[in-house]
Amino acid sequence: MARRVPESHGPVRYGPPLPGDGLPVLPALAAVLAAAADRAESEPVGGGPALLDAARGHWERRGLPAAPDRVVAAPGAPALLLALTAALGGDVLVPRPCAAWWGPYARLLGRPVFHVGTPAECGGVPDPYALLETVRRVRAEGGDPRLLVLSVADDPTATVAPPELLHETVEAAAAEGLHLVSDETWRDTRHAAHDSVLLSPAEMLPEHVTVVTDLAGALLPPGWPAAVARFPAGEAGQGLYARVLDVLTALGARVAGPVASAAGYALSEPEPVTTRRAAAVGLHARMAAALHAAVVDAGALARPPRAGRHLYVDLAPLRDPLAAHGVGDAQDLEDFLTARLGMPAPGGHRFGDDLAAPRVRLSTGDMLGGTDEDRAAALYAPAPLELPHVQAALTRVRSVFGELRDDARRGEPPR
């Protein structure tokens, strides 16, 4: 078993990164970045005109038009969420579980973070009744809830919230005077877009929702940090936009010039970008479905993945055989599976879940091979699951989870 590394533990110092796609950089993107390599200056705070125009076009194609003075760019979504949290003040509400990077920024600012339960069918969006109960309880205890962060296409659960649930939650948030931040990093990674309807909270509550999109979700490599935010129209949106720019200025949060060029190109969605995105989404949909089948066959629980490059797995039915391996909580489970699977398996406690609950997030990008050649082969193969290196990764998952299943069956009393 892998030795624990103390520096990797703790709610702030260790946060699992966004699930990467595991693929080589798109050549067209690399060419744009290389052509801008002599840009010595970074973008102005909030982004330059070309980048912001590309972001506005990106949202307009998704039914979310934005005024020129309502769009901001930053070097990654965490900088934007930190600036929004600082600008809005008050306490922060998030679903349980939630993206690993949402909570630490509020804590760094000294803001309480309250987790709200999600419904059975999806993650990313709080149950509306649980949200109302939490808000009223926090206020009764002297708190000041002002901000709700949610994601319709979710990390870590890989689910897509149905519009009817989202509408109820948005209405509940509006009734309590909350500002919403909609993290839409994964909206363009839905596995079967024709089988689900994705609506943005900004379409339902346009004056109270700020949309944040990290381009590492569907457009840029994770090592090229860039994200954009769309602020609501109206006086309140104008004030929030100005305060966020003040915070980004204080942080020196500027997008690097070459990265801004690549980000603007990607946001404009030319054919090479859309073709790669479609191929990557299709590949990860197949990988996620195979991963889901493997863990469910072993007796673990997981919602069917609908978006992203990951799967959220609950191993509560396998608690007894895990205990025999010394696994007592999510941290133990993280260490155990990371060592056995040979790939990161961050525990649910990294995502605000209960430490005692044996849950992990698994990423499909970690199963595509160890070289660019292997990963490119998976991207373009007509049957990627049949490639030897992909088969080996899936076999390893089936073996590890299958052993736990077999141990559980041997431990069952005779019938």
Short mmCIF file of C-alpha atoms in Angstrom, two decimals:
data_model
loop_
_atom_site.label_atom_id
_atom_site.label_comp_id
_atom_site.label_asym_id
_atom_site.label_seq_id
_atom_site.Cartn_x
_atom_site.Cartn_y
_atom_site.Cartn_z
CA MET A 1 0.00 0.00 0.00
CA ALA A 2 1.25 3.48 -0.83
CA ARG A 3 2.73 5.40 2.09
CA ARG A 4 0.67 8.37 3.20
CA VAL A 5 2.24 11.70 2.41
CA PRO A 6 1.33 14.19 5.17
CA GLU A 7 1.69 17.18 2.84
CA SER A 8 -1.10 15.81 0.65
CA HIS A 9 -3.67 15.86 3.44
CA GLY A 10 -5.75 18.72 4.73
CA PRO A 11 -8.73 20.68 3.39
CA VAL A 12 -6.71 23.56 1.92
CA ARG A 13 -3.33 22.19 0.90
CA TYR A 14 -4.74 19.23 -0.98
CA GLY A 15 -7.60 19.57 -3.42
CA PRO A 16 -7.94 17.07 -6.27
CA PRO A 17 -7.57 18.87 -9.60
CA LEU A 18 -10.30 18.91 -12.20
CA PRO A 19 -10.53 15.54 -13.95
CA GLY A 20 -8.20 15.91 -16.94
CA ASP A 21 -8.98 14.50 -20.35
CA GLY A 22 -5.66 12.64 -20.47
CA LEU A 23 -5.23 13.58 -24.13
CA PRO A 24 -2.43 15.25 -26.09
CA VAL A 25 -2.83 18.97 -26.71
CA LEU A 26 -4.87 19.75 -29.81
CA PRO A 27 -2.31 20.74 -32.50
CA ALA A 28 -4.37 23.75 -33.62
CA LEU A 29 -4.38 25.08 -30.04
CA ALA A 30 -0.67 24.45 -29.67
CA ALA A 31 -0.06 26.40 -32.88
CA VAL A 32 -2.05 29.40 -31.62
CA LEU A 33 -0.16 29.36 -28.32
CA ALA A 34 3.18 29.07 -30.10
CA ALA A 35 2.35 31.95 -32.42
CA ALA A 36 1.66 34.13 -29.37
CA ALA A 37 4.73 33.04 -27.44
CA ASP A 38 6.40 36.42 -28.00
CA ARG A 39 3.59 38.24 -26.15
CA ALA A 40 5.55 39.61 -23.22
CA GLU A 41 2.60 41.29 -21.54
CA SER A 42 -0.27 39.56 -19.80
CA GLU A 43 -3.89 40.47 -20.43
CA PRO A 44 -5.29 43.44 -18.52
CA VAL A 45 -7.11 42.53 -15.32
CA GLY A 46 -10.44 41.01 -16.33
CA GLY A 47 -9.27 40.18 -19.85
CA GLY A 48 -8.66 42.08 -23.08
CA PRO A 49 -11.27 42.92 -25.73
CA ALA A 50 -10.58 39.98 -28.05
CA LEU A 51 -10.79 37.40 -25.27
CA LEU A 52 -13.96 38.94 -23.80
CA ASP A 53 -15.62 39.16 -27.22
CA ALA A 54 -14.90 35.46 -27.74
CA ALA A 55 -16.41 34.68 -24.33
CA ARG A 56 -19.54 36.69 -25.13
CA GLY A 57 -19.96 34.83 -28.42
CA HIS A 58 -19.52 31.52 -26.61
CA TRP A 59 -22.36 32.33 -24.22
CA GLU A 60 -24.58 33.88 -26.86
CA ARG A 61 -24.51 30.60 -28.79
CA ARG A 62 -25.84 28.98 -25.61
CA GLY A 63 -28.69 31.42 -25.17
CA LEU A 64 -26.93 33.58 -22.58
CA PRO A 65 -26.13 36.94 -24.21
CA ALA A 66 -23.91 39.23 -22.15
CA ALA A 67 -23.18 42.95 -22.30
CA PRO A 68 -19.54 43.98 -22.88
CA ASP A 69 -19.19 45.21 -19.29
CA ARG A 70 -20.55 41.99 -17.79
CA VAL A 71 -17.79 39.52 -18.74
CA VAL A 72 -14.52 38.91 -16.90
CA ALA A 73 -11.61 36.55 -17.54
CA ALA A 74 -9.15 35.23 -14.97
CA PRO A 75 -6.38 32.61 -14.71
CA GLY A 76 -8.71 29.80 -13.66
CA ALA A 77 -12.12 29.51 -12.05
CA PRO A 78 -10.72 29.43 -8.49
CA ALA A 79 -9.57 33.04 -8.83
CA LEU A 80 -13.05 34.02 -9.98
CA LEU A 81 -14.80 32.21 -7.14
CA LEU A 82 -12.43 33.75 -4.61
CA ALA A 83 -13.15 37.21 -6.01
CA LEU A 84 -16.91 36.59 -6.05
CA THR A 85 -16.91 35.30 -2.48
CA ALA A 86 -14.91 38.30 -1.30
CA ALA A 87 -17.13 40.73 -3.21
CA LEU A 88 -20.44 39.31 -2.04
CA GLY A 89 -19.57 38.82 1.62
CA GLY A 90 -21.58 36.63 3.97
CA ASP A 91 -21.74 32.88 4.35
CA VAL A 92 -21.52 30.36 1.49
CA LEU A 93 -23.84 27.46 0.71
CA VAL A 94 -22.76 24.51 -1.45
CA PRO A 95 -24.25 21.09 -2.23
CA ARG A 96 -22.88 17.95 -0.59
CA PRO A 97 -20.76 16.70 -2.26
CA CYS A 98 -19.35 19.53 -4.36
CA ALA A 99 -16.30 20.36 -6.45
CA ALA A 100 -13.18 20.16 -4.30
CA TRP A 101 -12.11 23.73 -5.09
CA TRP A 102 -15.31 25.48 -3.97
CA GLY A 103 -14.87 25.33 -0.20
CA PRO A 104 -11.22 26.28 0.43
CA TYR A 105 -11.58 29.79 -1.00
CA ALA A 106 -14.37 30.68 1.37
CA ARG A 107 -12.41 29.27 4.29
CA LEU A 108 -9.34 31.27 3.30
CA LEU A 109 -11.51 34.37 3.53
CA GLY A 110 -12.82 33.31 6.93
CA ARG A 111 -16.31 32.65 5.56
CA PRO A 112 -18.38 29.75 6.90
CA VAL A 113 -19.32 27.10 4.33
CA PHE A 114 -22.56 25.17 4.81
CA HIS A 115 -23.18 21.96 2.89
CA VAL A 116 -26.72 21.18 1.75
CA GLY A 117 -27.97 17.71 0.85
CA THR A 118 -28.80 16.83 -2.75
CA PRO A 119 -31.72 14.75 -4.05
CA ALA A 120 -31.38 11.08 -4.92
CA GLU A 121 -31.41 11.58 -8.69
CA CYS A 122 -28.45 13.94 -9.05
CA GLY A 123 -25.72 15.93 -7.39
CA GLY A 124 -24.54 19.49 -7.94
CA VAL A 125 -27.86 21.15 -7.05
CA PRO A 126 -29.19 21.23 -3.48
CA ASP A 127 -32.56 19.79 -2.65
CA PRO A 128 -34.83 22.88 -2.49
CA TYR A 129 -36.40 21.94 0.85
CA ALA A 130 -33.03 21.16 2.40
CA LEU A 131 -31.79 24.52 1.08
CA LEU A 132 -34.63 26.44 2.74
CA GLU A 133 -34.14 24.57 5.99
CA THR A 134 -30.39 25.25 5.99
CA VAL A 135 -30.78 28.95 5.22
CA ARG A 136 -33.31 29.43 7.99
CA ARG A 137 -31.24 27.45 10.48
CA VAL A 138 -28.09 29.42 9.68
CA ARG A 139 -29.92 32.71 10.09
CA ALA A 140 -31.47 31.55 13.36
CA GLU A 141 -27.95 30.85 14.62
CA GLY A 142 -26.79 34.34 13.67
CA GLY A 143 -25.30 33.54 10.27
CA ASP A 144 -25.60 35.56 7.07
CA PRO A 145 -26.02 33.25 4.03
CA ARG A 146 -25.63 35.21 0.79
CA LEU A 147 -24.06 32.95 -1.83
CA LEU A 148 -25.12 29.58 -3.25
CA VAL A 149 -22.69 27.78 -5.57
CA LEU A 150 -24.09 24.97 -7.71
CA SER A 151 -23.41 23.06 -10.91
CA VAL A 152 -26.00 21.62 -13.27
CA ALA A 153 -23.43 19.34 -14.92
CA ASP A 154 -21.52 18.24 -11.85
CA ASP A 155 -18.12 17.40 -10.51
CA PRO A 156 -17.82 15.08 -8.63
CA THR A 157 -21.06 13.17 -9.27
CA ALA A 158 -21.01 13.34 -13.11
CA THR A 159 -24.77 13.93 -13.12
CA VAL A 160 -26.94 16.49 -14.93
CA ALA A 161 -29.70 18.06 -12.85
CA PRO A 162 -33.19 17.89 -14.38
CA PRO A 163 -34.71 21.29 -15.20
CA GLU A 164 -37.68 20.83 -12.88
CA LEU A 165 -35.44 20.28 -9.85
CA LEU A 166 -33.20 23.16 -10.85
CA HIS A 167 -36.22 25.45 -11.17
CA GLU A 168 -37.42 24.58 -7.66
CA THR A 169 -33.97 25.18 -6.17
CA VAL A 170 -33.53 28.48 -8.00
CA GLU A 171 -36.92 29.66 -6.81
CA ALA A 172 -36.04 28.72 -3.23
CA ALA A 173 -32.73 30.58 -3.47
CA ALA A 174 -34.44 33.66 -4.91
CA ALA A 175 -37.03 33.64 -2.12
CA GLU A 176 -34.20 33.74 0.42
CA GLY A 177 -32.32 36.53 -1.36
CA LEU A 178 -29.28 34.44 -2.29
CA HIS A 179 -26.93 35.21 -5.17
CA LEU A 180 -26.15 32.13 -7.25
CA VAL A 181 -22.86 31.18 -8.86
CA SER A 182 -23.46 28.58 -11.56
CA ASP A 183 -20.30 26.60 -12.29
CA GLU A 184 -20.81 25.54 -15.91
CA THR A 185 -17.36 24.11 -16.49
CA TRP A 186 -18.81 20.74 -17.54
CA ARG A 187 -21.89 21.79 -19.52
CA ASP A 188 -20.26 20.95 -22.87
CA THR A 189 -19.17 17.48 -21.75
CA ARG A 190 -22.59 15.82 -21.62
CA HIS A 191 -22.31 12.25 -22.82
CA ALA A 192 -25.61 12.17 -24.72
CA ALA A 193 -26.80 15.72 -25.19
CA HIS A 194 -29.97 14.59 -26.97
CA ASP A 195 -30.99 12.50 -23.93
CA SER A 196 -30.90 15.33 -21.41
CA VAL A 197 -31.91 18.97 -21.20
CA LEU A 198 -29.43 21.33 -19.62
CA LEU A 199 -30.69 24.72 -18.51
CA SER A 200 -28.55 27.35 -16.87
CA PRO A 201 -29.84 28.99 -13.68
CA ALA A 202 -29.05 32.26 -15.48
CA GLU A 203 -31.93 31.50 -17.86
CA MET A 204 -34.31 31.14 -14.90
CA LEU A 205 -33.11 33.91 -12.60
CA PRO A 206 -31.17 36.28 -14.88
CA GLU A 207 -30.71 39.11 -12.37
CA HIS A 208 -29.25 36.96 -9.58
CA VAL A 209 -26.90 34.47 -11.26
CA THR A 210 -23.23 34.73 -12.17
CA VAL A 211 -22.01 32.02 -14.53
CA VAL A 212 -18.43 30.74 -14.20
CA THR A 213 -16.76 28.47 -16.74
CA ASP A 214 -13.26 27.04 -16.41
CA LEU A 215 -11.94 26.35 -19.89
CA ALA A 216 -10.15 23.24 -18.60
CA GLY A 217 -13.52 21.52 -18.68
CA ALA A 218 -13.96 21.24 -22.44
CA LEU A 219 -11.67 23.65 -24.28
CA LEU A 220 -8.13 23.98 -22.90
CA PRO A 221 -5.50 21.73 -21.28
CA PRO A 222 -5.59 22.06 -17.48
CA GLY A 223 -2.06 23.50 -17.44
CA TRP A 224 -3.21 26.57 -19.39
CA PRO A 225 -5.29 28.34 -16.71
CA ALA A 226 -8.14 30.45 -18.05
CA ALA A 227 -11.74 30.94 -17.01
CA VAL A 228 -14.53 33.39 -17.75
CA ALA A 229 -17.45 34.76 -15.75
CA ARG A 230 -20.73 36.24 -16.96
CA PHE A 231 -22.41 38.72 -14.61
CA PRO A 232 -26.13 39.51 -14.53
CA ALA A 233 -27.52 42.66 -16.09
CA GLY A 234 -28.87 45.45 -13.94
CA GLU A 235 -27.47 47.65 -11.21
CA ALA A 236 -26.68 44.78 -8.84
CA GLY A 237 -24.72 42.98 -11.55
CA GLN A 238 -22.79 46.14 -12.39
CA GLY A 239 -21.75 46.61 -8.77
CA LEU A 240 -20.68 42.98 -8.42
CA TYR A 241 -18.71 43.16 -11.66
CA ALA A 242 -16.82 46.22 -10.39
CA ARG A 243 -16.06 44.67 -7.00
CA VAL A 244 -14.80 41.45 -8.59
CA LEU A 245 -12.45 43.45 -10.81
CA ASP A 246 -11.14 45.20 -7.69
CA VAL A 247 -10.37 41.86 -6.05
CA LEU A 248 -8.74 40.44 -9.19
CA THR A 249 -6.62 43.59 -9.39
CA ALA A 250 -5.50 43.15 -5.78
CA LEU A 251 -4.62 39.52 -6.51
CA GLY A 252 -2.77 40.35 -9.73
CA ALA A 253 -4.96 37.70 -11.36
CA ARG A 254 -4.19 38.21 -15.06
CA VAL A 255 -4.38 35.66 -17.85
CA ALA A 256 -0.98 35.12 -19.51
CA GLY A 257 -0.84 36.60 -23.01
CA PRO A 258 -0.19 33.37 -24.95
CA VAL A 259 -2.84 31.52 -22.93
CA ALA A 260 -5.32 34.32 -23.64
CA SER A 261 -4.73 33.89 -27.37
CA ALA A 262 -5.38 30.15 -27.12
CA ALA A 263 -8.43 30.75 -24.91
CA GLY A 264 -9.94 33.24 -27.35
CA TYR A 265 -9.40 30.81 -30.22
CA ALA A 266 -11.00 27.96 -28.26
CA LEU A 267 -13.98 30.07 -27.14
CA SER A 268 -14.70 31.00 -30.76
CA GLU A 269 -15.20 27.25 -31.38
CA PRO A 270 -13.61 26.71 -34.80
CA GLU A 271 -13.96 23.31 -36.44
CA PRO A 272 -10.74 21.75 -34.99
CA VAL A 273 -11.90 22.62 -31.46
CA THR A 274 -15.46 21.36 -31.85
CA THR A 275 -14.30 18.17 -33.58
CA ARG A 276 -11.80 17.40 -30.80
CA ARG A 277 -14.35 18.20 -28.11
CA ALA A 278 -16.92 15.86 -29.65
CA ALA A 279 -14.36 13.07 -29.98
CA ALA A 280 -13.14 13.54 -26.40
CA VAL A 281 -16.67 13.58 -25.00
CA GLY A 282 -17.52 10.40 -26.89
CA LEU A 283 -14.38 8.65 -25.68
CA HIS A 284 -14.92 9.57 -22.04
CA ALA A 285 -18.59 8.63 -22.24
CA ARG A 286 -17.57 5.11 -23.28
CA MET A 287 -14.90 4.94 -20.61
CA ALA A 288 -17.26 6.18 -17.90
CA ALA A 289 -19.96 3.70 -18.89
CA ALA A 290 -17.46 0.83 -18.72
CA LEU A 291 -16.12 2.05 -15.38
CA HIS A 292 -19.66 2.37 -14.03
CA ALA A 293 -20.51 -1.17 -15.13
CA ALA A 294 -17.38 -2.52 -13.44
CA VAL A 295 -18.02 -0.95 -10.03
CA VAL A 296 -21.75 -1.65 -10.01
CA ASP A 297 -21.13 -5.28 -10.96
CA ALA A 298 -18.92 -5.54 -7.87
CA GLY A 299 -21.74 -4.31 -5.65
CA ALA A 300 -20.71 -0.68 -5.26
CA LEU A 301 -23.15 2.18 -5.85
CA ALA A 302 -22.80 4.94 -8.44
CA ARG A 303 -25.21 7.15 -10.32
CA PRO A 304 -24.96 6.61 -14.09
CA PRO A 305 -22.46 9.18 -15.43
CA ARG A 306 -24.05 11.81 -17.68
CA ALA A 307 -21.25 14.38 -18.07
CA GLY A 308 -17.57 14.92 -17.50
CA ARG A 309 -14.67 12.51 -17.20
CA HIS A 310 -15.30 10.97 -13.83
CA LEU A 311 -17.46 8.73 -11.67
CA TYR A 312 -18.47 9.07 -8.02
CA VAL A 313 -18.55 5.70 -6.28
CA ASP A 314 -20.08 4.72 -2.93
CA LEU A 315 -18.56 1.53 -1.51
CA ALA A 316 -20.83 1.29 1.54
CA PRO A 317 -22.12 -2.16 0.46
CA LEU A 318 -18.49 -3.36 0.56
CA ARG A 319 -17.69 -1.88 3.97
CA ASP A 320 -16.97 -5.26 5.63
CA PRO A 321 -14.32 -6.48 3.16
CA LEU A 322 -12.80 -2.99 3.15
CA ALA A 323 -12.57 -3.10 6.94
CA ALA A 324 -10.63 -6.34 6.63
CA HIS A 325 -8.05 -4.34 4.65
CA GLY A 326 -7.89 -1.66 7.34
CA VAL A 327 -10.16 0.78 5.51
CA GLY A 328 -12.27 2.66 8.03
CA ASP A 329 -13.01 5.99 6.37
CA ALA A 330 -12.75 7.91 3.10
CA GLN A 331 -9.09 8.77 3.67
CA ASP A 332 -8.22 5.11 4.18
CA LEU A 333 -10.25 4.27 1.08
CA GLU A 334 -8.42 6.91 -0.94
CA ASP A 335 -5.06 5.44 0.06
CA PHE A 336 -6.19 1.86 -0.51
CA LEU A 337 -7.66 2.38 -3.98
CA THR A 338 -4.94 4.76 -5.16
CA ALA A 339 -2.38 2.07 -4.40
CA ARG A 340 -4.41 -0.83 -5.80
CA LEU A 341 -5.65 0.90 -8.96
CA GLY A 342 -2.42 2.73 -9.73
CA MET A 343 -4.28 6.00 -10.27
CA PRO A 344 -5.64 8.80 -8.06
CA ALA A 345 -8.85 7.96 -6.20
CA PRO A 346 -9.59 11.03 -4.03
CA GLY A 347 -11.95 10.30 -1.18
CA GLY A 348 -15.35 11.88 -0.81
CA HIS A 349 -14.15 14.01 2.11
CA ARG A 350 -12.20 16.03 -0.46
CA PHE A 351 -15.58 17.05 -1.91
CA GLY A 352 -17.26 17.98 1.36
CA ASP A 353 -18.74 14.54 1.93
CA ASP A 354 -18.76 12.76 5.27
CA LEU A 355 -15.32 11.38 6.17
CA ALA A 356 -16.97 8.23 7.49
CA ALA A 357 -18.68 7.54 4.14
CA PRO A 358 -16.56 5.26 1.89
CA ARG A 359 -16.83 7.27 -1.34
CA VAL A 360 -14.31 8.15 -4.04
CA ARG A 361 -14.12 9.94 -7.37
CA LEU A 362 -12.48 8.01 -10.21
CA SER A 363 -11.35 9.75 -13.40
CA THR A 364 -11.48 8.18 -16.83
CA GLY A 365 -8.57 10.26 -18.13
CA ASP A 366 -6.26 8.27 -15.88
CA MET A 367 -7.12 5.07 -17.78
CA LEU A 368 -6.09 6.09 -21.30
CA GLY A 369 -2.45 5.04 -21.16
CA GLY A 370 0.90 6.41 -20.09
CA THR A 371 2.10 8.00 -23.35
CA ASP A 372 0.73 10.53 -25.81
CA GLU A 373 0.73 7.79 -28.44
CA ASP A 374 -1.48 5.56 -26.28
CA ARG A 375 -3.87 8.41 -25.51
CA ALA A 376 -4.12 9.54 -29.11
CA ALA A 377 -4.81 5.95 -30.14
CA ALA A 378 -7.70 5.83 -27.66
CA LEU A 379 -9.10 9.09 -29.01
CA TYR A 380 -9.20 8.00 -32.62
CA ALA A 381 -9.82 4.24 -32.30
CA PRO A 382 -13.24 3.01 -33.48
CA ALA A 383 -13.30 0.65 -30.48
CA PRO A 384 -11.14 2.29 -27.77
CA LEU A 385 -12.20 -0.16 -25.06
CA GLU A 386 -10.52 -2.95 -27.04
CA LEU A 387 -7.09 -1.30 -27.05
CA PRO A 388 -4.64 -3.33 -24.93
CA HIS A 389 -3.70 -0.48 -22.58
CA VAL A 390 -7.33 0.50 -22.04
CA GLN A 391 -8.29 -3.11 -21.49
CA ALA A 392 -5.49 -3.43 -18.95
CA ALA A 393 -6.76 -0.42 -17.00
CA LEU A 394 -10.35 -1.71 -17.00
CA THR A 395 -9.18 -5.18 -16.02
CA ARG A 396 -7.31 -3.72 -13.07
CA VAL A 397 -10.48 -1.93 -11.91
CA ARG A 398 -12.58 -5.08 -12.33
CA SER A 399 -9.99 -7.09 -10.45
CA VAL A 400 -9.73 -4.74 -7.47
CA PHE A 401 -13.47 -4.27 -7.11
CA GLY A 402 -14.15 -7.92 -7.92
CA GLU A 403 -11.91 -9.06 -5.07
CA LEU A 404 -13.88 -6.88 -2.68
CA ARG A 405 -17.14 -8.36 -4.02
CA ASP A 406 -15.83 -11.90 -3.62
CA ASP A 407 -14.64 -11.16 -0.08
CA ALA A 408 -18.08 -9.80 0.75
CA ARG A 409 -19.77 -12.94 -0.59
CA ARG A 410 -17.46 -15.24 1.35
CA GLY A 411 -18.36 -13.30 4.46
CA GLU A 412 -22.12 -13.78 3.97
CA PRO A 413 -23.85 -16.23 6.31
CA PRO A 414 -25.17 -19.43 4.66
CA ARG A 415 -28.74 -19.24 3.42
#
